[in-house]
Coordinates of C-alpha atoms in Angstrom, one line a residue:
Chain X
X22 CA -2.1 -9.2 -21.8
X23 CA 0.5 -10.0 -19.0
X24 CA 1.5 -13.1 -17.7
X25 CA 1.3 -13.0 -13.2
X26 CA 2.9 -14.9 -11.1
X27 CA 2.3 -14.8 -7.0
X28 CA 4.1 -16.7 -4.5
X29 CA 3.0 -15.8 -0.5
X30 CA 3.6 -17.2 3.0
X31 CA 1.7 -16.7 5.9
X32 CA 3.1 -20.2 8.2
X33 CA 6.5 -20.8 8.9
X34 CA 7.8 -24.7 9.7
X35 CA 10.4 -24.8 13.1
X36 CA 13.2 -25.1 10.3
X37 CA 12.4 -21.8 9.3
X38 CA 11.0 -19.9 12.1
X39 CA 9.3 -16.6 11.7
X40 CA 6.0 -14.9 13.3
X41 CA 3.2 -16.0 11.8
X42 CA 1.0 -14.2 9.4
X43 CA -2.5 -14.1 8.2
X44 CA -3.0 -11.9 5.4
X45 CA -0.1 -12.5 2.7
X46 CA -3.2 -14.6 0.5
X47 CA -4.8 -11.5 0.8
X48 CA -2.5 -9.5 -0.6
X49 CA -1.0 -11.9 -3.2
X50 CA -4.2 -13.3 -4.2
X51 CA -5.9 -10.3 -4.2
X52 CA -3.6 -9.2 -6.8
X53 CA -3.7 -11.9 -9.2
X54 CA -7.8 -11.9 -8.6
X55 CA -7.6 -8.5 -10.0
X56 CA -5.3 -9.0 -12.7
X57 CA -7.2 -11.8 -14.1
X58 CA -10.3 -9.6 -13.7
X59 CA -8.8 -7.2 -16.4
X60 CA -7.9 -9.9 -18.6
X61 CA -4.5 -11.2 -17.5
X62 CA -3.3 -14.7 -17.4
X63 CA -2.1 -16.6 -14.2
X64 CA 1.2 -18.2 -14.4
X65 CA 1.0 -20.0 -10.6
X66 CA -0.4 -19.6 -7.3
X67 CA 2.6 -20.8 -4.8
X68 CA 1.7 -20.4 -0.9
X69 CA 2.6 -21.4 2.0
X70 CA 5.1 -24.8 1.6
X71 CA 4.5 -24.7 -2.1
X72 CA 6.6 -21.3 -2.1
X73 CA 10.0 -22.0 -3.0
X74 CA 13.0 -19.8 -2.8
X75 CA 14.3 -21.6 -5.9
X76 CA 11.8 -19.9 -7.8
X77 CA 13.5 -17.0 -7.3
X78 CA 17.1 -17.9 -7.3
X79 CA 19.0 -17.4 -11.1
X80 CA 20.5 -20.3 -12.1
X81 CA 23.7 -19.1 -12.1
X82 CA 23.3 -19.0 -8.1
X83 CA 22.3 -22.6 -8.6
X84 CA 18.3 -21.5 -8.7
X85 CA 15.2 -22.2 -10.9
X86 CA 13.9 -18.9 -11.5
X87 CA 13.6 -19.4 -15.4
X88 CA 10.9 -21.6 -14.8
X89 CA 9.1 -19.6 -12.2
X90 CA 9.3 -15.6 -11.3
X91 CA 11.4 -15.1 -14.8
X92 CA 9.0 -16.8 -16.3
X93 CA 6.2 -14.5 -15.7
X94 CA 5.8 -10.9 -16.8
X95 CA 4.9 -9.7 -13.5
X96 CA 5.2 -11.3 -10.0
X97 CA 4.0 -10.7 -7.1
X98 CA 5.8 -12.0 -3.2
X99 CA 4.4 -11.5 0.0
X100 CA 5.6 -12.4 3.2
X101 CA 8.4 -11.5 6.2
X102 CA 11.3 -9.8 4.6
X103 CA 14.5 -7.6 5.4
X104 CA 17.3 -5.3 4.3
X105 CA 20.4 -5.7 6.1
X106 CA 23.2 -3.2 6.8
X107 CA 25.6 -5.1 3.8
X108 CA 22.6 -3.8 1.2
X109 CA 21.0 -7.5 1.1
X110 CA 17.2 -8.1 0.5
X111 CA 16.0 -11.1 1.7
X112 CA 12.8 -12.9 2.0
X113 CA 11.6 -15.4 4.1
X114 CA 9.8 -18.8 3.0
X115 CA 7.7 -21.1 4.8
X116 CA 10.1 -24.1 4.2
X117 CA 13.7 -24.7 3.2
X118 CA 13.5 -25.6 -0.5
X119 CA 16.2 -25.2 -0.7
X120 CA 16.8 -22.3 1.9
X121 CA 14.8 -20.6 4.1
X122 CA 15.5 -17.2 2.4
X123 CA 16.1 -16.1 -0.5
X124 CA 18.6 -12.7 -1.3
X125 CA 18.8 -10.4 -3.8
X126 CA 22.7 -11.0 -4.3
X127 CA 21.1 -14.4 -6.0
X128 CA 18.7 -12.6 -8.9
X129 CA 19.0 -12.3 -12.1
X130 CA 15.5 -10.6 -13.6
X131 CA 14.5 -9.8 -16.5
X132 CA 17.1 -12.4 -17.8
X133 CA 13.8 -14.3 -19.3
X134 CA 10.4 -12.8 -19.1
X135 CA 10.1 -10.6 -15.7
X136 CA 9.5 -7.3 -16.2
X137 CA 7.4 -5.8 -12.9
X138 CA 8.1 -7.1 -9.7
X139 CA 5.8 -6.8 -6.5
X140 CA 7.5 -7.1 -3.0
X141 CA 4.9 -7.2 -0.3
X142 CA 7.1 -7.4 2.3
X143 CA 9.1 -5.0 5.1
X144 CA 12.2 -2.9 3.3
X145 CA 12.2 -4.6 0.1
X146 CA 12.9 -1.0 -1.2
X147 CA 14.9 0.5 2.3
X148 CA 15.6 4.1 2.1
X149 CA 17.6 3.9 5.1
X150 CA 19.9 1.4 2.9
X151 CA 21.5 2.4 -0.1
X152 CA 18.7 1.0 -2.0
X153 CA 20.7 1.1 -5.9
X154 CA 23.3 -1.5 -4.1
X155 CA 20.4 -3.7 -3.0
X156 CA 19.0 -4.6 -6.2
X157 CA 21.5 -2.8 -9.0
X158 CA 23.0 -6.4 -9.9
X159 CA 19.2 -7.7 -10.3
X160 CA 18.0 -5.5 -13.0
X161 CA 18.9 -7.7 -16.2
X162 CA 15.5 -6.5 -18.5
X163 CA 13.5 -5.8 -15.4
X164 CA 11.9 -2.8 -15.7
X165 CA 10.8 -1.6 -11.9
X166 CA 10.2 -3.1 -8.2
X167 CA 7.6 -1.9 -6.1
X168 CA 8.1 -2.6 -2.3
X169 CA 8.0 -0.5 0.7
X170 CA 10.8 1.5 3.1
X171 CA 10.0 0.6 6.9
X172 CA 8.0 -2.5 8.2
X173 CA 4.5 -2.9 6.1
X174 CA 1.3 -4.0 7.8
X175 CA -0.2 -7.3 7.8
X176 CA -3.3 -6.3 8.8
X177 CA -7.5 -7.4 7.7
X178 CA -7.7 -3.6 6.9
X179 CA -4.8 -3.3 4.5
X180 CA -5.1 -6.5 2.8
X181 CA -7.5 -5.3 0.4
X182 CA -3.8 -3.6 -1.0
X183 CA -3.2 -6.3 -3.6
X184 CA -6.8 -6.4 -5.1
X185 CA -6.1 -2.6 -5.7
X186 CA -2.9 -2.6 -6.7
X187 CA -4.0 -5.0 -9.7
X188 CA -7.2 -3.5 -10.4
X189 CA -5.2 -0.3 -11.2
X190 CA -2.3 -1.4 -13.1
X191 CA -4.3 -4.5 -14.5
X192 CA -6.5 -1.7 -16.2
X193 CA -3.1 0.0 -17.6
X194 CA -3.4 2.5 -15.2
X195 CA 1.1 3.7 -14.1
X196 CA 2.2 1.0 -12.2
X197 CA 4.3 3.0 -10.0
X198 CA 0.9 5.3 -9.3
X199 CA -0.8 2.4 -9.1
X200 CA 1.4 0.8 -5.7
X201 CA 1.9 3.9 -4.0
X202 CA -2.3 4.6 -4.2
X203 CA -3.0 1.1 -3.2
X204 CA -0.1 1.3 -0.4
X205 CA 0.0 3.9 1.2
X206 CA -1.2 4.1 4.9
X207 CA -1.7 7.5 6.5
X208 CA -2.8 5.8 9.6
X209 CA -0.5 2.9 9.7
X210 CA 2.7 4.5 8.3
X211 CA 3.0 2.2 5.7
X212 CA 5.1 3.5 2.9
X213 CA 5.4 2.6 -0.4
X214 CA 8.5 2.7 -2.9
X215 CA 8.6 2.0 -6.5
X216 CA 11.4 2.2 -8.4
X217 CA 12.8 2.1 -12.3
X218 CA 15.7 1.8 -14.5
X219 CA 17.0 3.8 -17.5
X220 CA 19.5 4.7 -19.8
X221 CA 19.4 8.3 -18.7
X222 CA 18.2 10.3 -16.2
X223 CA 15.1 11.5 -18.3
X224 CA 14.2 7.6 -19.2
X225 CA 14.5 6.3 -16.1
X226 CA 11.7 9.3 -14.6
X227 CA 9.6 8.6 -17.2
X228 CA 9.7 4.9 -16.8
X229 CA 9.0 5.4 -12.8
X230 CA 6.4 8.0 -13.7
X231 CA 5.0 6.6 -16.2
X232 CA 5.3 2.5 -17.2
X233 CA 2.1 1.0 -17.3
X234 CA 1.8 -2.8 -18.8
X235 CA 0.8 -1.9 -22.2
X236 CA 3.6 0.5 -22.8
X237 CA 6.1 -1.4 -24.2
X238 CA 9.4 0.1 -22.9
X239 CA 12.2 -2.1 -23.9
X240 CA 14.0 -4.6 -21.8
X241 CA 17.4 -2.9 -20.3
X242 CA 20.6 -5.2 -20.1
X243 CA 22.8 -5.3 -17.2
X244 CA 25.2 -3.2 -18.5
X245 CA 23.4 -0.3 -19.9
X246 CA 21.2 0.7 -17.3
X247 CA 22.9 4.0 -16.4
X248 CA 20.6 5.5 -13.8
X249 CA 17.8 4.6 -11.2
X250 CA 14.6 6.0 -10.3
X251 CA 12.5 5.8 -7.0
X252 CA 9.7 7.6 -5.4
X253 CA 7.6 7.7 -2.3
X254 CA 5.5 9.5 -0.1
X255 CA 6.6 10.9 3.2
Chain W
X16 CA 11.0 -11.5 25.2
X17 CA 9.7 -8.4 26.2
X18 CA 6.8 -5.6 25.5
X19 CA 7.5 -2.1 25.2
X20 CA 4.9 0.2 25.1
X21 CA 6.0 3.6 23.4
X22 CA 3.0 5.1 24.0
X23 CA 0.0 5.3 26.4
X24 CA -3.2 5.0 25.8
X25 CA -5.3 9.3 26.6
X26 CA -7.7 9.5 28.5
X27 CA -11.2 7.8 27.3
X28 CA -14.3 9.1 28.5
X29 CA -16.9 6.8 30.1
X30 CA -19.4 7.0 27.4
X31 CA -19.5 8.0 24.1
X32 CA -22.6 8.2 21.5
X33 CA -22.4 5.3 18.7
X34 CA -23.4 7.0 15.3
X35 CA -25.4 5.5 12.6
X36 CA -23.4 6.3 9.2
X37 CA -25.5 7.4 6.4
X38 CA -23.9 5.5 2.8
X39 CA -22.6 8.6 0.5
X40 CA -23.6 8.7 -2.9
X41 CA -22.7 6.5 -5.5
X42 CA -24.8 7.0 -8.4
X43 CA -24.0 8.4 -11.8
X44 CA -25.6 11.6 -11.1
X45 CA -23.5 12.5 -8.0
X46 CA -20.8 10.7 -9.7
X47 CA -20.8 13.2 -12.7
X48 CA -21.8 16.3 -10.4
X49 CA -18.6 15.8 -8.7
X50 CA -16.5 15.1 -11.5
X51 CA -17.9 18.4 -13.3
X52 CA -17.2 20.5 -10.2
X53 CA -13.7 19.7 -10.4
X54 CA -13.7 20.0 -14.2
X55 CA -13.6 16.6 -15.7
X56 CA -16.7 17.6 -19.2
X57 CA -16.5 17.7 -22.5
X58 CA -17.4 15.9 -25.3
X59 CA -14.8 12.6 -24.6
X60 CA -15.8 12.3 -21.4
X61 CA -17.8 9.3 -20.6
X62 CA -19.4 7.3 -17.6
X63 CA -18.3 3.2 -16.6
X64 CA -19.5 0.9 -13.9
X65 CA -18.2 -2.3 -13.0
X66 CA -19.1 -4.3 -9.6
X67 CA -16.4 -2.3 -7.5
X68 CA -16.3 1.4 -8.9
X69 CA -18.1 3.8 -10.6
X70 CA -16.0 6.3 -12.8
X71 CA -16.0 8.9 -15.0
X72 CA -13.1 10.1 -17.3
X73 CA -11.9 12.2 -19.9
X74 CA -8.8 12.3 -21.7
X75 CA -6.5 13.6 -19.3
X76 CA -8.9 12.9 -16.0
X77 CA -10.5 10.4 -13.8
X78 CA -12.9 10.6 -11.0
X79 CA -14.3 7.7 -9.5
X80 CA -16.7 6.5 -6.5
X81 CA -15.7 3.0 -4.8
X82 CA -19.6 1.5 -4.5
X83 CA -19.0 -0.2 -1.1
X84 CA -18.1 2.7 0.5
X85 CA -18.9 6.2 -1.4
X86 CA -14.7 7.0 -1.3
X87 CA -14.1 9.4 -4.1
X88 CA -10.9 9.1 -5.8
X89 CA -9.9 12.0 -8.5
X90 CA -6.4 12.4 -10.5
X91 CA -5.3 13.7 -12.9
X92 CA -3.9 11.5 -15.4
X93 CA -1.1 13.8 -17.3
X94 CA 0.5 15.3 -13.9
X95 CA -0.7 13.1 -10.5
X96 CA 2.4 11.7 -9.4
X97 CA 4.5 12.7 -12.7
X98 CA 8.1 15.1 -11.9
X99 CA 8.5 17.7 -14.1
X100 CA 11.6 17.2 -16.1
X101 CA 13.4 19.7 -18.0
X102 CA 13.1 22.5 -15.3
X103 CA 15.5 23.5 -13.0
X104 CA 12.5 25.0 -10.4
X105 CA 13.1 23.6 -7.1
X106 CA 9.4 23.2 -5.0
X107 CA 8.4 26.5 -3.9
X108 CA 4.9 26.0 -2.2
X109 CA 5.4 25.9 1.2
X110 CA 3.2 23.6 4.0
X111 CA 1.1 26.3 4.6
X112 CA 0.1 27.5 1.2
X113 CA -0.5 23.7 0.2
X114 CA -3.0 23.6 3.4
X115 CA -4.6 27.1 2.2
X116 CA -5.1 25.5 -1.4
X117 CA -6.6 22.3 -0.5
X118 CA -9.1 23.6 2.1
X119 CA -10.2 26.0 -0.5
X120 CA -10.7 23.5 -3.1
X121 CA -12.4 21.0 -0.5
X122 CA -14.4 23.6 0.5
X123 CA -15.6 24.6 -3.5
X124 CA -16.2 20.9 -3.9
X125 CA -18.6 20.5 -1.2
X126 CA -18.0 16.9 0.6
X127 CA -16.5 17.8 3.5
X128 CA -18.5 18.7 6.7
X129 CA -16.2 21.2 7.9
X130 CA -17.4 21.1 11.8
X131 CA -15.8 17.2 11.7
X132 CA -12.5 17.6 9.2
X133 CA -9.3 18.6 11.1
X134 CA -6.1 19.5 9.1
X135 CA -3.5 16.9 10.1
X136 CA -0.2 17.2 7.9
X137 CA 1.3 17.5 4.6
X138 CA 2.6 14.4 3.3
X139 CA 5.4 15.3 0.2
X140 CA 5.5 12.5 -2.7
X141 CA 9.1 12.7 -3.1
X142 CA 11.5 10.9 -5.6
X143 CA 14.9 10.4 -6.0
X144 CA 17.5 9.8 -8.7
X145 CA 21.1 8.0 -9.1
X146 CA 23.8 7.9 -11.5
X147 CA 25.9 5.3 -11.7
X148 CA 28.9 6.7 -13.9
X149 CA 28.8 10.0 -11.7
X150 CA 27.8 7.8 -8.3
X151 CA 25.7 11.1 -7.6
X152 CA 21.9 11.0 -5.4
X153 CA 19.0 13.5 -6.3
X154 CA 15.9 14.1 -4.5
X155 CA 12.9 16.4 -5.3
X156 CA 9.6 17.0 -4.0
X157 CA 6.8 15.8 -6.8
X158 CA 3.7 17.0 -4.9
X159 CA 2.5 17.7 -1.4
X160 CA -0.2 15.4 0.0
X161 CA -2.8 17.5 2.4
X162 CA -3.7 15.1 4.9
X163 CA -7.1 15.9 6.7
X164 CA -8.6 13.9 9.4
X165 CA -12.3 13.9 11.3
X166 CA -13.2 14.2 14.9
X167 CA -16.6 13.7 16.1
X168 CA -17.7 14.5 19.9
X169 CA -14.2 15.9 20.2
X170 CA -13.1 12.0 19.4
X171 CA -10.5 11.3 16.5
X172 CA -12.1 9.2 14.2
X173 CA -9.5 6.1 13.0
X174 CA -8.8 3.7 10.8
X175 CA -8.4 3.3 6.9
X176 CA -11.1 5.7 6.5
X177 CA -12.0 8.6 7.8
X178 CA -9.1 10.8 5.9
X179 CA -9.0 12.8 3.0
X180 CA -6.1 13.4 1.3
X181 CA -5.5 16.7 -1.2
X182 CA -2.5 16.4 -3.8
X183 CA -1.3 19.3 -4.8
X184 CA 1.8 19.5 -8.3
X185 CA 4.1 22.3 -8.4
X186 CA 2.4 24.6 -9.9
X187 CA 0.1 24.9 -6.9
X188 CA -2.7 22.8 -9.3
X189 CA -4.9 19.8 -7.3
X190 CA -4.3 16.8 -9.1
X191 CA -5.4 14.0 -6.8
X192 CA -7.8 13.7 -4.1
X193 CA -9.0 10.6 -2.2
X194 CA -11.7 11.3 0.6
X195 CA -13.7 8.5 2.9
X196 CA -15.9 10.0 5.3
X197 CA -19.2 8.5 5.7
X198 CA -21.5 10.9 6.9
X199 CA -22.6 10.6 10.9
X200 CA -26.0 11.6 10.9
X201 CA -28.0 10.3 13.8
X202 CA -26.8 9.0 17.3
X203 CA -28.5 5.8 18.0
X204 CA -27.6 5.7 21.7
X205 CA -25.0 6.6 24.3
X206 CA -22.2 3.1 25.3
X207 CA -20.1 2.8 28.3
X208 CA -16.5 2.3 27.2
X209 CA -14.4 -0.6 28.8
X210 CA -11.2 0.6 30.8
X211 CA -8.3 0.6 29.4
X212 CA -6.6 -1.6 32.1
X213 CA -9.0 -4.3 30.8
X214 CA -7.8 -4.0 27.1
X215 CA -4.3 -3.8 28.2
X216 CA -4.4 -6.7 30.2
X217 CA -6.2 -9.2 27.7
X218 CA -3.8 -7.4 25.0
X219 CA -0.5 -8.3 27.1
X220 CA -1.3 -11.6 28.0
X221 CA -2.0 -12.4 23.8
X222 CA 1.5 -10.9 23.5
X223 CA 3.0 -12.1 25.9
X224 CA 2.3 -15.8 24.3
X225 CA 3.5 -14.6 21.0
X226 CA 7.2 -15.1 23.0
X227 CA 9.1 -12.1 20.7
X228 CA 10.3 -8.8 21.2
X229 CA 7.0 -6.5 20.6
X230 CA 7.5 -2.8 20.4
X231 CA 3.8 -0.9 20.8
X232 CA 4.2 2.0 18.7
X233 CA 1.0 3.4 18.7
X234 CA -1.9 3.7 21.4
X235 CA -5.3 5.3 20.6
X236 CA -9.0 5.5 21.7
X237 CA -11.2 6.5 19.0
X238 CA -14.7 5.9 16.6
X239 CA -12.8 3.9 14.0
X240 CA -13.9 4.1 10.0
X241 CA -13.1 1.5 7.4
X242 CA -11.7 1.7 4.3
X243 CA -12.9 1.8 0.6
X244 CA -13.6 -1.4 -0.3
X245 CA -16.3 -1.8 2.4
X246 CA -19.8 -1.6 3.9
X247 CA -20.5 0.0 7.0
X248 CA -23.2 1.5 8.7
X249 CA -21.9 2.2 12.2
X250 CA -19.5 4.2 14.1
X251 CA -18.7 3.1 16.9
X252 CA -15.3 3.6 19.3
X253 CA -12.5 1.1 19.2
X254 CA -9.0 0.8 21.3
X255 CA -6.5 0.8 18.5
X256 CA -2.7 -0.9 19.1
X257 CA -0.1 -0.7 16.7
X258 CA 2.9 -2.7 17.0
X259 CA 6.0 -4.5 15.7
X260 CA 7.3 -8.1 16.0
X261 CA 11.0 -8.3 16.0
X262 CA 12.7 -11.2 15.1
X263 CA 16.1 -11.8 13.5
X264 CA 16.5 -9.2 11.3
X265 CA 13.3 -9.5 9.4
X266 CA 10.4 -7.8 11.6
X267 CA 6.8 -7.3 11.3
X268 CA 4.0 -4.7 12.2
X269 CA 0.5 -5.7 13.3
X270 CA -2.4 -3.8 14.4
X271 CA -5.1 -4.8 16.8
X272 CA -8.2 -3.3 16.8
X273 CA -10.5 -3.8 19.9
X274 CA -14.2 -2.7 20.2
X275 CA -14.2 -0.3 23.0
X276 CA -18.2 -0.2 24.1
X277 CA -19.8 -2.6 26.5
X278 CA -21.8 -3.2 23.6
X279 CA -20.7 -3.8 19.6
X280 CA -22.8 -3.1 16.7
X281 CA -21.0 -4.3 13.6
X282 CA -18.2 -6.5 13.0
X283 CA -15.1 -4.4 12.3
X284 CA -13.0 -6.9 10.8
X285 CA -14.9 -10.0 8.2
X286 CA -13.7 -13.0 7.1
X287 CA -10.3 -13.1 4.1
X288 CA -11.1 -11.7 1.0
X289 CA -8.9 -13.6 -1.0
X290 CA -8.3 -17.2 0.9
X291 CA -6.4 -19.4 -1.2
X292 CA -6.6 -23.6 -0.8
X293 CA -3.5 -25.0 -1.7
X294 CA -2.5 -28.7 -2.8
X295 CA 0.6 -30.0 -3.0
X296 CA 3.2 -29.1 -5.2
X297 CA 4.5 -31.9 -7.5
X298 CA 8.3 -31.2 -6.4
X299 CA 9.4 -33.4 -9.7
X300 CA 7.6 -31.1 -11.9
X301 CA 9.0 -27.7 -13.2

């Protein structure tokens, strides 16, 4: 059994302006419904101005991500989100606590507890970036990130995404598998990325291909993950 | 702020017949029908039911029926979504042959009504690889994904459902299908469809008090079909807008769905699913 972790924003205060969403509980909660359906424990529900960038900030970077998202085995984030032309995730927060966004140049995963992480956001995996520079320096035991290349819906009739998501890899179906069937929208060109890491070439396909969250690959340090993994559907 | 329309809505036609939609089978017995048709028996296979799907498996397959809905899902457990390492074979099967195989094997499985289903383009599951000592990028095609879509009444039928999608490895094998169609069976009566002008004016006046930069990337007119995790029983024509909000570097894209009759049937959009209430969060406390 896993320990989840979701943290989601659909309203945005004037010190942190964004367009307004509706369905990032969905999607988030949704998830850790299913997950909890298949036996999993919850860690914490964050939305809205309880969702904190510290939570996903390292300490080293001054954050208090032990606590929270490295704290969990697998997290889940939805919201607004963005990668920019310097190879920099970020995502957007309801509140500034203590920023507005958070970036990937501030995370350190895997560090504690976080093995799978969920990004329900737009181009938390970008293709169109050079997506091994956005989140190389972030894989420290992680094992994979699931996101999506392009802008994602938020949308009543893709929100049922998370529920899915988690009722496939909750049930130790391959988590990668798992995102891409729950994600993928033919009509709304929504596209799915997962991504692994490995020591070789051969481990880190078989990690993408094949991780699910009774499989008990090892944590990865920093320094020896030697190659990355990605799919999607185009 | 500004809207930018990047396409325009076709031509609709005055009326259009609203369809009752017939639920497809979920029981056991279809269940297992199906999933010996495509070669999921033996002796470890065996049947499971929960509140949401039905499904039957063996050791290397799984098909199963969402209850809500009747969509069949089927894959392949060893080789759906899984490269094959340790070969040097680049993909091979071209766009057409993947088409040829998939409406074969749709049309030896039986559950498409082949008057409706339209081919509309092969998807590739692709997947790429990088070394850090070498700094060297990778890509390969894992499967093809055979998109088909549905027209009724010479009308393209959107939305989540509606689709059927035909996966196909590298050795030219199926391993995946997902299909939603709910069969149309009877017409319950002819609806006049609202202008587009109308739409497009209640539509640009919503954005134009959203005050962003709104890019409309998709216009349609069409009987609209939702996805797997839900009820419905009729098929009726919508006005469907896709579009994106731009905003510093961190955009958005939304869809609005609008009924398109004079007269709706059925609710095409229900309350959250997963609502969450929130209190607040003790800052002092870790």
């Amino acid at each position: 059994m896993v320990r989840v972790g979701v943290e989601w924003i659909n309203s945005f205060t004037d010190a942190c302006k964004q367009t307004g969403l509706s369905y990032c509980d969905d999607t988030s909660v949704g998830f850790l419904t299913a997950m909890k359906s298949r036996g999993h424990t919850e860690g914490f529900n964050w939305g809205n101005l309880n969702a904190w960038e510290t939570d996903f900030r390292d300490p080293d970077f001054g954050g208090d991500d032990t606590n929270w998202i490295d704290n969990v085995d697998f997290a889940h984030f939805s919201s607004h989100g963005g990668t920019s032309s310097e190879n920099v995730f970020t995502g957007c927060f309801g509140i500034a606590h203590t920023d507005c966004r958070w970036r990937s140049n501030r995370a350190k995963f895997g560090n504690k507890s976080l093995k799978w992480l969920a990004l329900d956001t737009c181009e938390g995996l970008e293709l169109s970036r050079d997506v091994v520079a956005t989140w190389q320096n972030a894989f420290h035991g992680l094992h994979l990130i699931v996101a999506f290349t392009g802008l994602s819906s938020d949308s009543w009739w893709t929100g049922d995404r998370g529920f899915w998501f988690g009722w496939n890899a909750g049930n130790n179906g391959k988590i990668i598998n798992s995102w891409l069937d729950a994600c993928y929208s033919y009509w709304l060109d929504d596209k799915p990325v997962g991504m692994a890491v490995g020591r070789t070439r051969e481990d880190a396909i078989n990690r993408r291909d094949n991780e699910r969250v009774n499989s008990n690959f090892s944590n990865i340090p920093n320094n020896e993950v030697r190659w990355f993994a990605w799919k999607w559907r185009h | 702020m500004s809207v930018t329309f990047n396409k325009k809505l076709p031509n609709v036609p005055d009326e259009v017949n609203v369809y009752e939609l017939s639920k497809l089978d979920s029981s056991s017995s279809s269940l297992i029908a199906i999933a010996k048709s495509i070669g999921v028996s033996g002796k470890t296979s065996k049947y499971d039911s929960d509140d949401d799907v039905n499904s039957y498996t063996d050791v290397e397959h799984i098909v199963q029926i969402y209850r809500k809905s009747g969509a069949l899902e089927y894959r392949d457990l060893e080789k759906y979504g899984v490269e094959k390492t340790g070969s040097n074979e680049k993909w091979s099967i071209s766009d057409d042959r993947s088409q040829e195989i998939a409406e074969q094997y749709l049309k030896k499985l039986n559950i498409i009504n082949e008057s409706e289903m339209i081919f509309t383009k092969v998807t590739h599951l692709k997947g790429g690889t990088y070394s850090i000592d070498s700094r060297t990028t990778e890509e390969s095609t894992i499967d093809s994904g055979v998109i088909f879509s549905r027209i009724i009444d010479k009308i393209e039928v959107l939305g989540p459902g509606g689709n059927c999608m035909v996966n196909i490895d590298s050795s030219g094998d199926v391993v995946g299908i997902s299909h939603l169609m709910r069969p149309a069976n009877s017409v319950i009566e002819k609806v006049k469809i609202i202008p587009p002008e109308t739409v497009l004016n209640d539509l640009e006046k919503k954005f134009n008090e959203m005050e962003r930069e709104i890019l409309v990337t998709n216009t349609s007119f069409g009987y609209f079909e939702l996805g797997k995790s839900d009820v419905q029983t009729k098929l009726q024509p919508v006005y469907a807008f896709i579009y994106e909000v731009h905003n510093d570097g961190t955009d958005k894209k939304f869809v609005s769905v609008i009924p398109a009759a004079t007269k709706t049937y059925e609710s095409l959009e229900f309350k959250k699913r997963f609502p969450s209430e929130q209190s607040i969060r003790d800052q002092s406390k870790k």
